[in-house]
Short mmCIF file of C-alpha atoms in Angstrom, two decimals:
data_model
loop_
_atom_site.label_atom_id
_atom_site.label_comp_id
_atom_site.label_asym_id
_atom_site.label_seq_id
_atom_site.Cartn_x
_atom_site.Cartn_y
_atom_site.Cartn_z
CA UNK R 25 -6.37 -16.88 -14.82
CA UNK R 26 -7.49 -17.78 -11.62
CA UNK R 27 -6.60 -15.46 -8.83
CA UNK R 28 -6.97 -15.82 -5.17
CA UNK R 29 -7.01 -12.20 -3.22
CA UNK R 30 -6.44 -12.01 0.24
CA UNK R 31 -7.49 -8.81 2.20
CA UNK R 32 -10.27 -8.51 -0.19
CA UNK R 33 -12.54 -6.34 1.63
CA UNK R 34 -10.16 -3.62 2.05
CA UNK R 35 -9.43 -0.44 -0.03
CA UNK R 36 -7.06 -2.15 -2.36
CA UNK R 37 -8.86 -5.57 -2.32
CA UNK R 38 -11.85 -4.10 -3.35
CA UNK R 39 -10.16 -2.17 -6.23
CA UNK R 40 -8.80 -5.21 -7.43
CA UNK R 41 -12.05 -7.07 -7.40
CA UNK R 42 -13.39 -4.31 -9.68
CA UNK R 43 -10.41 -4.09 -12.03
CA UNK R 44 -9.65 -7.86 -12.60
CA UNK R 45 -13.23 -8.72 -13.89
CA UNK R 46 -11.56 -10.68 -16.80
CA UNK R 47 -10.20 -13.51 -14.44
CA UNK R 48 -11.98 -15.98 -12.21
CA UNK R 49 -11.40 -14.52 -8.64
CA UNK R 50 -11.88 -15.36 -5.13
CA UNK R 51 -11.63 -12.94 -2.28
CA UNK R 52 -10.93 -13.84 1.36
CA UNK R 53 -10.63 -11.68 4.34
CA UNK R 54 -10.76 -11.61 7.94
CA UNK R 55 -12.67 -12.59 10.07
CA UNK R 56 -13.28 -15.82 8.00
CA UNK R 57 -9.84 -16.41 6.61
CA UNK R 58 -6.48 -15.57 8.37
CA UNK R 59 -3.37 -15.88 6.36
CA UNK R 60 -1.23 -16.27 9.31
CA UNK R 61 -3.20 -19.65 9.79
CA UNK R 62 -1.05 -21.88 7.42
CA UNK R 63 -3.46 -24.49 7.82
CA UNK R 64 -6.38 -22.72 6.94
CA UNK R 65 -4.44 -21.06 3.91
CA UNK R 66 -3.41 -24.63 2.82
CA UNK R 67 -6.92 -25.87 2.50
CA UNK R 68 -7.91 -22.81 0.78
CA UNK R 69 -5.25 -22.79 -1.67
CA UNK R 70 -5.71 -26.38 -2.55
CA UNK R 71 -9.60 -25.80 -3.00
CA UNK R 72 -9.31 -23.07 -5.19
CA UNK R 73 -6.16 -24.17 -7.02
CA UNK R 74 -5.18 -20.55 -8.30
CA UNK R 75 -2.58 -19.51 -10.67
CA UNK R 76 -1.49 -16.43 -8.57
CA UNK R 77 -2.08 -15.42 -5.13
CA UNK R 78 -2.30 -11.44 -4.51
CA UNK R 79 -1.64 -10.81 -0.93
CA UNK R 80 -3.48 -7.23 -0.21
CA UNK R 81 -3.99 -8.30 3.42
CA UNK R 82 -2.23 -6.13 5.91
CA UNK R 83 -2.36 -4.29 9.47
CA UNK R 84 -1.78 -0.82 8.19
CA UNK R 85 -2.47 0.73 11.49
CA UNK R 86 0.98 2.16 11.88
CA UNK R 87 0.63 3.51 15.52
CA UNK R 88 -1.08 0.23 16.26
CA UNK R 89 1.66 -1.65 15.17
CA UNK R 90 3.97 0.07 17.77
CA UNK R 91 1.69 -0.72 20.46
CA UNK R 92 1.14 -4.45 19.30
CA UNK R 93 4.15 -5.69 17.54
CA UNK R 94 3.03 -9.23 17.64
CA UNK R 95 -0.22 -8.53 15.85
CA UNK R 96 1.72 -6.72 13.43
CA UNK R 97 4.19 -9.50 12.98
CA UNK R 98 1.56 -11.99 12.59
CA UNK R 99 -0.36 -10.31 10.09
CA UNK R 100 2.44 -8.48 8.14
CA UNK R 101 5.35 -10.94 8.42
CA UNK R 102 4.00 -14.44 9.26
CA UNK R 103 0.96 -14.47 7.03
CA UNK R 104 3.21 -13.61 4.06
CA UNK R 105 5.60 -16.21 4.78
CA UNK R 106 2.84 -18.70 4.98
CA UNK R 107 1.46 -17.61 1.61
CA UNK R 108 5.29 -18.15 0.16
CA UNK R 109 5.94 -21.37 1.37
CA UNK R 110 2.48 -22.67 0.18
CA UNK R 111 2.65 -20.89 -3.57
CA UNK R 112 6.07 -22.41 -3.57
CA UNK R 113 5.16 -25.90 -2.60
CA UNK R 114 2.06 -25.54 -5.34
CA UNK R 115 4.28 -23.75 -8.24
CA UNK R 116 1.78 -20.61 -7.78
CA UNK R 117 2.80 -16.99 -8.36
CA UNK R 118 2.75 -14.66 -5.62
CA UNK R 119 2.02 -10.90 -5.79
CA UNK R 120 2.77 -9.20 -2.06
CA UNK R 121 1.78 -5.71 -1.60
CA UNK R 122 4.41 -3.77 0.34
CA UNK R 123 5.24 -0.38 1.32
CA UNK R 124 7.32 2.69 1.27
CA UNK R 125 7.83 2.46 4.92
CA UNK R 126 10.50 -0.25 4.73
CA UNK R 127 13.00 2.67 4.17
CA UNK R 128 14.26 5.16 6.54
CA UNK R 129 13.26 8.09 4.77
CA UNK R 130 16.37 10.31 4.84
CA UNK R 131 16.39 11.56 1.31
CA UNK R 132 15.12 14.83 1.82
CA UNK R 133 16.15 15.80 -1.80
CA UNK R 134 15.04 12.53 -3.47
CA UNK R 135 13.15 9.11 -3.19
CA UNK R 136 13.85 5.55 -3.41
CA UNK R 137 14.59 2.92 -6.21
CA UNK R 138 13.21 -0.48 -6.21
CA UNK R 139 16.90 -1.70 -5.44
CA UNK R 140 17.59 0.26 -2.64
CA UNK R 141 18.22 -1.53 0.75
CA UNK R 142 15.27 -1.63 3.14
CA UNK R 143 16.13 -0.16 6.35
CA UNK R 144 13.01 0.63 8.45
CA UNK R 145 12.73 2.68 11.19
CA UNK R 146 9.27 1.82 13.00
CA UNK R 147 7.54 -1.47 13.83
CA UNK R 148 5.18 -1.33 10.75
CA UNK R 149 7.93 -0.84 8.36
CA UNK R 150 10.01 -3.55 10.22
CA UNK R 151 7.02 -6.22 9.95
CA UNK R 152 6.60 -5.54 6.38
CA UNK R 153 10.34 -5.62 5.40
CA UNK R 154 10.41 -9.02 7.30
CA UNK R 155 7.71 -10.24 4.64
CA UNK R 156 9.74 -9.26 1.60
CA UNK R 157 12.94 -11.02 3.20
CA UNK R 158 10.77 -14.06 3.46
CA UNK R 159 9.12 -14.09 0.14
CA UNK R 160 12.45 -13.38 -1.57
CA UNK R 161 14.26 -16.27 0.32
CA UNK R 162 11.46 -18.76 0.02
CA UNK R 163 9.71 -18.35 -3.71
CA UNK R 164 11.32 -17.27 -6.81
CA UNK R 165 7.92 -16.56 -8.63
CA UNK R 166 7.24 -13.36 -6.84
CA UNK R 167 6.13 -9.89 -7.42
CA UNK R 168 6.81 -7.46 -4.59
CA UNK R 169 4.99 -4.19 -5.27
CA UNK R 170 5.73 -1.46 -3.03
CA UNK R 171 3.29 1.57 -2.92
CA UNK R 172 2.29 4.58 -0.44
CA UNK R 173 -0.39 6.72 0.96
CA UNK R 174 -3.27 4.67 -0.51
CA UNK R 175 -6.87 5.78 -0.88
CA UNK R 176 -10.02 5.02 -2.38
CA UNK R 177 -13.81 5.40 -1.60
CA UNK R 178 -14.27 2.84 0.81
CA UNK R 179 -12.09 2.62 4.18
CA UNK R 180 -10.43 5.05 6.40
CA UNK R 181 -7.67 7.10 4.65
CA UNK R 182 -6.06 10.55 4.66
CA UNK R 183 -8.47 12.26 2.22
CA UNK R 184 -11.57 11.05 4.05
CA UNK R 185 -9.91 12.18 7.50
CA UNK R 186 -9.06 15.74 6.08
CA UNK R 187 -12.35 16.15 4.66
CA UNK R 188 -14.15 15.18 8.06
CA UNK R 189 -12.12 17.42 10.10
CA UNK R 190 -11.77 20.05 7.74
CA UNK R 191 -15.33 20.26 6.97
CA UNK R 192 -16.44 20.00 10.78
CA UNK R 193 -14.02 22.07 12.31
CA UNK R 194 -12.68 24.53 9.55
CA UNK R 195 -9.13 24.23 10.50
CA UNK R 196 -6.75 21.49 10.85
CA UNK R 197 -3.06 21.10 11.55
CA UNK R 198 -1.03 18.70 9.02
CA UNK R 199 2.93 17.99 8.93
CA UNK R 200 5.03 19.42 6.31
CA UNK R 201 8.17 17.08 6.86
CA UNK R 202 6.47 13.93 5.84
CA UNK R 203 6.70 13.41 1.92
CA UNK R 204 5.37 10.49 0.01
CA UNK R 205 3.24 9.53 -2.92
CA UNK R 206 -0.46 9.78 -3.00
CA UNK R 207 -1.71 6.96 -4.77
CA UNK R 208 -5.29 5.87 -5.88
CA UNK R 209 -6.07 2.23 -5.28
CA UNK R 210 -7.97 2.17 -8.56
CA UNK R 211 -4.61 3.07 -10.47
CA UNK R 212 -2.64 0.62 -8.53
CA UNK R 213 -5.01 -2.27 -9.10
CA UNK R 214 -4.72 -1.33 -12.97
CA UNK R 215 -1.04 -1.48 -12.69
CA UNK R 216 -1.00 -4.78 -10.89
CA UNK R 217 -3.44 -6.34 -13.66
CA UNK R 218 -0.82 -5.40 -16.00
CA UNK R 219 2.02 -6.77 -14.03
CA UNK R 220 0.52 -10.22 -13.47
CA UNK R 221 0.31 -10.87 -17.23
CA UNK R 222 4.17 -10.21 -17.78
CA UNK R 223 5.47 -13.16 -15.63
CA UNK R 224 8.51 -10.79 -15.13
CA UNK R 225 9.17 -11.11 -11.30
CA UNK R 226 10.80 -8.79 -9.11
CA UNK R 227 10.18 -5.74 -6.99
CA UNK R 228 8.23 -2.71 -8.53
CA UNK R 229 7.38 0.61 -7.03
CA UNK R 230 3.82 1.42 -8.13
CA UNK R 231 2.72 4.87 -6.95
CA UNK R 232 1.18 7.78 -8.52
CA UNK R 233 3.68 9.87 -10.33
CA UNK R 234 5.13 12.71 -8.26
CA UNK R 235 5.68 13.32 -4.49
CA UNK R 236 4.31 16.19 -1.86
CA UNK R 237 4.08 16.43 1.97
CA UNK R 238 1.25 15.47 3.82
CA UNK R 239 0.59 19.51 4.33
CA UNK R 240 0.72 19.94 0.40
CA UNK R 241 -1.61 16.73 0.00
CA UNK R 242 -4.18 18.43 2.44
CA UNK R 243 -4.18 21.59 0.64
CA UNK R 244 -4.96 20.10 -2.69
CA UNK R 245 -7.45 17.98 -1.16
CA UNK R 246 -9.40 21.27 0.30
CA UNK R 247 -8.80 23.12 -3.00
CA UNK R 248 -10.38 20.52 -5.05
CA UNK R 249 -13.30 19.94 -2.60
CA UNK R 250 -14.19 23.65 -2.58
CA UNK R 251 -13.40 23.88 1.09
CA UNK R 252 -12.23 26.95 2.98
CA UNK R 253 -10.06 25.36 5.70
CA UNK R 254 -7.36 26.90 7.82
CA UNK R 255 -4.48 24.35 7.43
CA UNK R 256 -1.98 25.16 9.68
CA UNK R 257 1.76 23.72 8.99
CA UNK R 258 3.43 21.88 11.89
CA UNK R 259 6.40 19.46 11.93
CA UNK R 260 6.35 15.89 13.07
CA UNK R 261 7.85 17.04 16.40
CA UNK R 262 4.67 18.91 17.26
CA UNK R 263 2.40 15.85 16.43
CA UNK R 264 2.74 13.29 19.18
CA UNK R 265 1.92 9.79 18.10
CA UNK R 266 3.07 6.22 19.08
CA UNK R 267 5.10 5.58 15.85
CA UNK R 268 7.33 7.52 13.65
CA UNK R 269 6.64 7.55 9.89
CA UNK R 270 9.95 7.91 7.70
CA UNK R 271 9.99 11.63 6.95
CA UNK R 272 11.19 11.97 3.19
CA UNK R 273 10.12 8.44 1.72
CA UNK R 274 8.79 9.23 -1.84
CA UNK R 275 9.39 5.93 -4.20
CA UNK R 276 10.64 6.02 -7.85
CA UNK R 277 8.89 3.90 -10.53
CA UNK R 278 11.79 2.35 -12.36
CA UNK R 279 11.33 -1.30 -12.95
CA UNK R 280 7.76 -0.91 -13.72
CA UNK R 281 8.26 1.93 -16.23
CA UNK R 282 11.01 -0.20 -18.01
CA UNK R 283 8.47 -2.61 -18.79
CA UNK R 284 5.62 0.09 -19.85
CA UNK R 285 3.78 0.32 -16.54
CA UNK R 286 3.47 3.93 -15.17
CA UNK R 287 0.91 5.58 -12.92
CA UNK R 288 -0.41 9.05 -13.82
CA UNK R 289 0.34 12.13 -11.66
CA UNK R 290 -0.83 12.35 -8.29
CA UNK R 291 -2.71 15.47 -8.72
CA UNK R 292 -4.62 13.96 -11.73
CA UNK R 293 -5.80 11.09 -9.88
CA UNK R 294 -6.83 13.28 -6.82
CA UNK R 295 -8.69 15.74 -8.82
CA UNK R 296 -10.57 12.75 -10.65
CA UNK R 297 -11.31 10.94 -7.26
CA UNK R 298 -12.68 14.27 -5.38
CA UNK R 299 -14.99 14.84 -8.55
CA UNK R 300 -16.36 11.20 -8.56
CA UNK R 301 -16.25 10.44 -4.82
CA UNK R 302 -17.07 13.47 -2.55
CA UNK R 303 -20.43 15.47 -2.25
CA UNK R 304 -18.78 18.88 -2.35
#
C-alpha cells in the first residue's frame, strides 16, 4: 500500500512511519508542505499517487487555538477539507486523526462513544469538529480516528512537562477535574495500521484502555520514574489559561473493539514508556 502521511514530523507522524514499514511511505510536514494550500496538496497527491492519506497534521496548542482561531481553522479544518476533496476526486481513502475535545466533557461518571454527537466547548474542539463535518459530507471512503492525551519520545507532551518541572522544582500543581485517556503514540499507530487494512470506514475511538485525571496521570508518572514530587491537587478554576478543556472527556473504544482492534491499559503502556524513554 502507498501511504501519504501528513504531519509526518510530529509525535504521531513519527510513530506511524516507524509502524508502517511494510508499506511505501511518503511523509510531508511544515514548513515545506501545508495542507491548507489545496494546490500544493493536489500536486503532491497526483505525484505520489497514494492508496490512502493519513492526516496526522494539526495545530494542537489548545490555548494557541483560542488566541488565534484563524490559524486553528486553517490547520485543523480547511486543511482536512482540502484533503477530503482531493481524496474524493482521486478515489483515495482518507484517515483523519481527531480528538476527544470535540465533546463537551459533561459525563462525570462515564465517557463518549463513537456515535455521540460532537458539541465542542473551545476553539480547538470547534476546529476539529468542523474537520469531521467536512470529511463526512465530502468523502465516503474515510476513517475518523479520535484519540486523546498523546505522548511519545519526541515532541512536547504532558509526561515531558511533568518530568521537567517535577525534577527541577520538586513540586507541581495539577488539576483533578480534567479526565481523559493517556495514549501512547506507538499503540495508536499500531491500531491505525490494523484499521487501514480493513476498509471498514467510519468513526473510531483509539485510546489506551481506561481513564484518569491529569493529577492521577502525573502521580503515576512520578511513581514510575522514581521521583519524589509534591503533586498538589487543584481544580481547573485555580489554573488560569486561555482555553477551557472539556473536563470529563474519556473515550470508549466500541467500534474498533467490534472488529478486533483494542489498545492495552494506559498504565501498562505508560510503564513501558517510562522504562524505555527516561533516564530515571
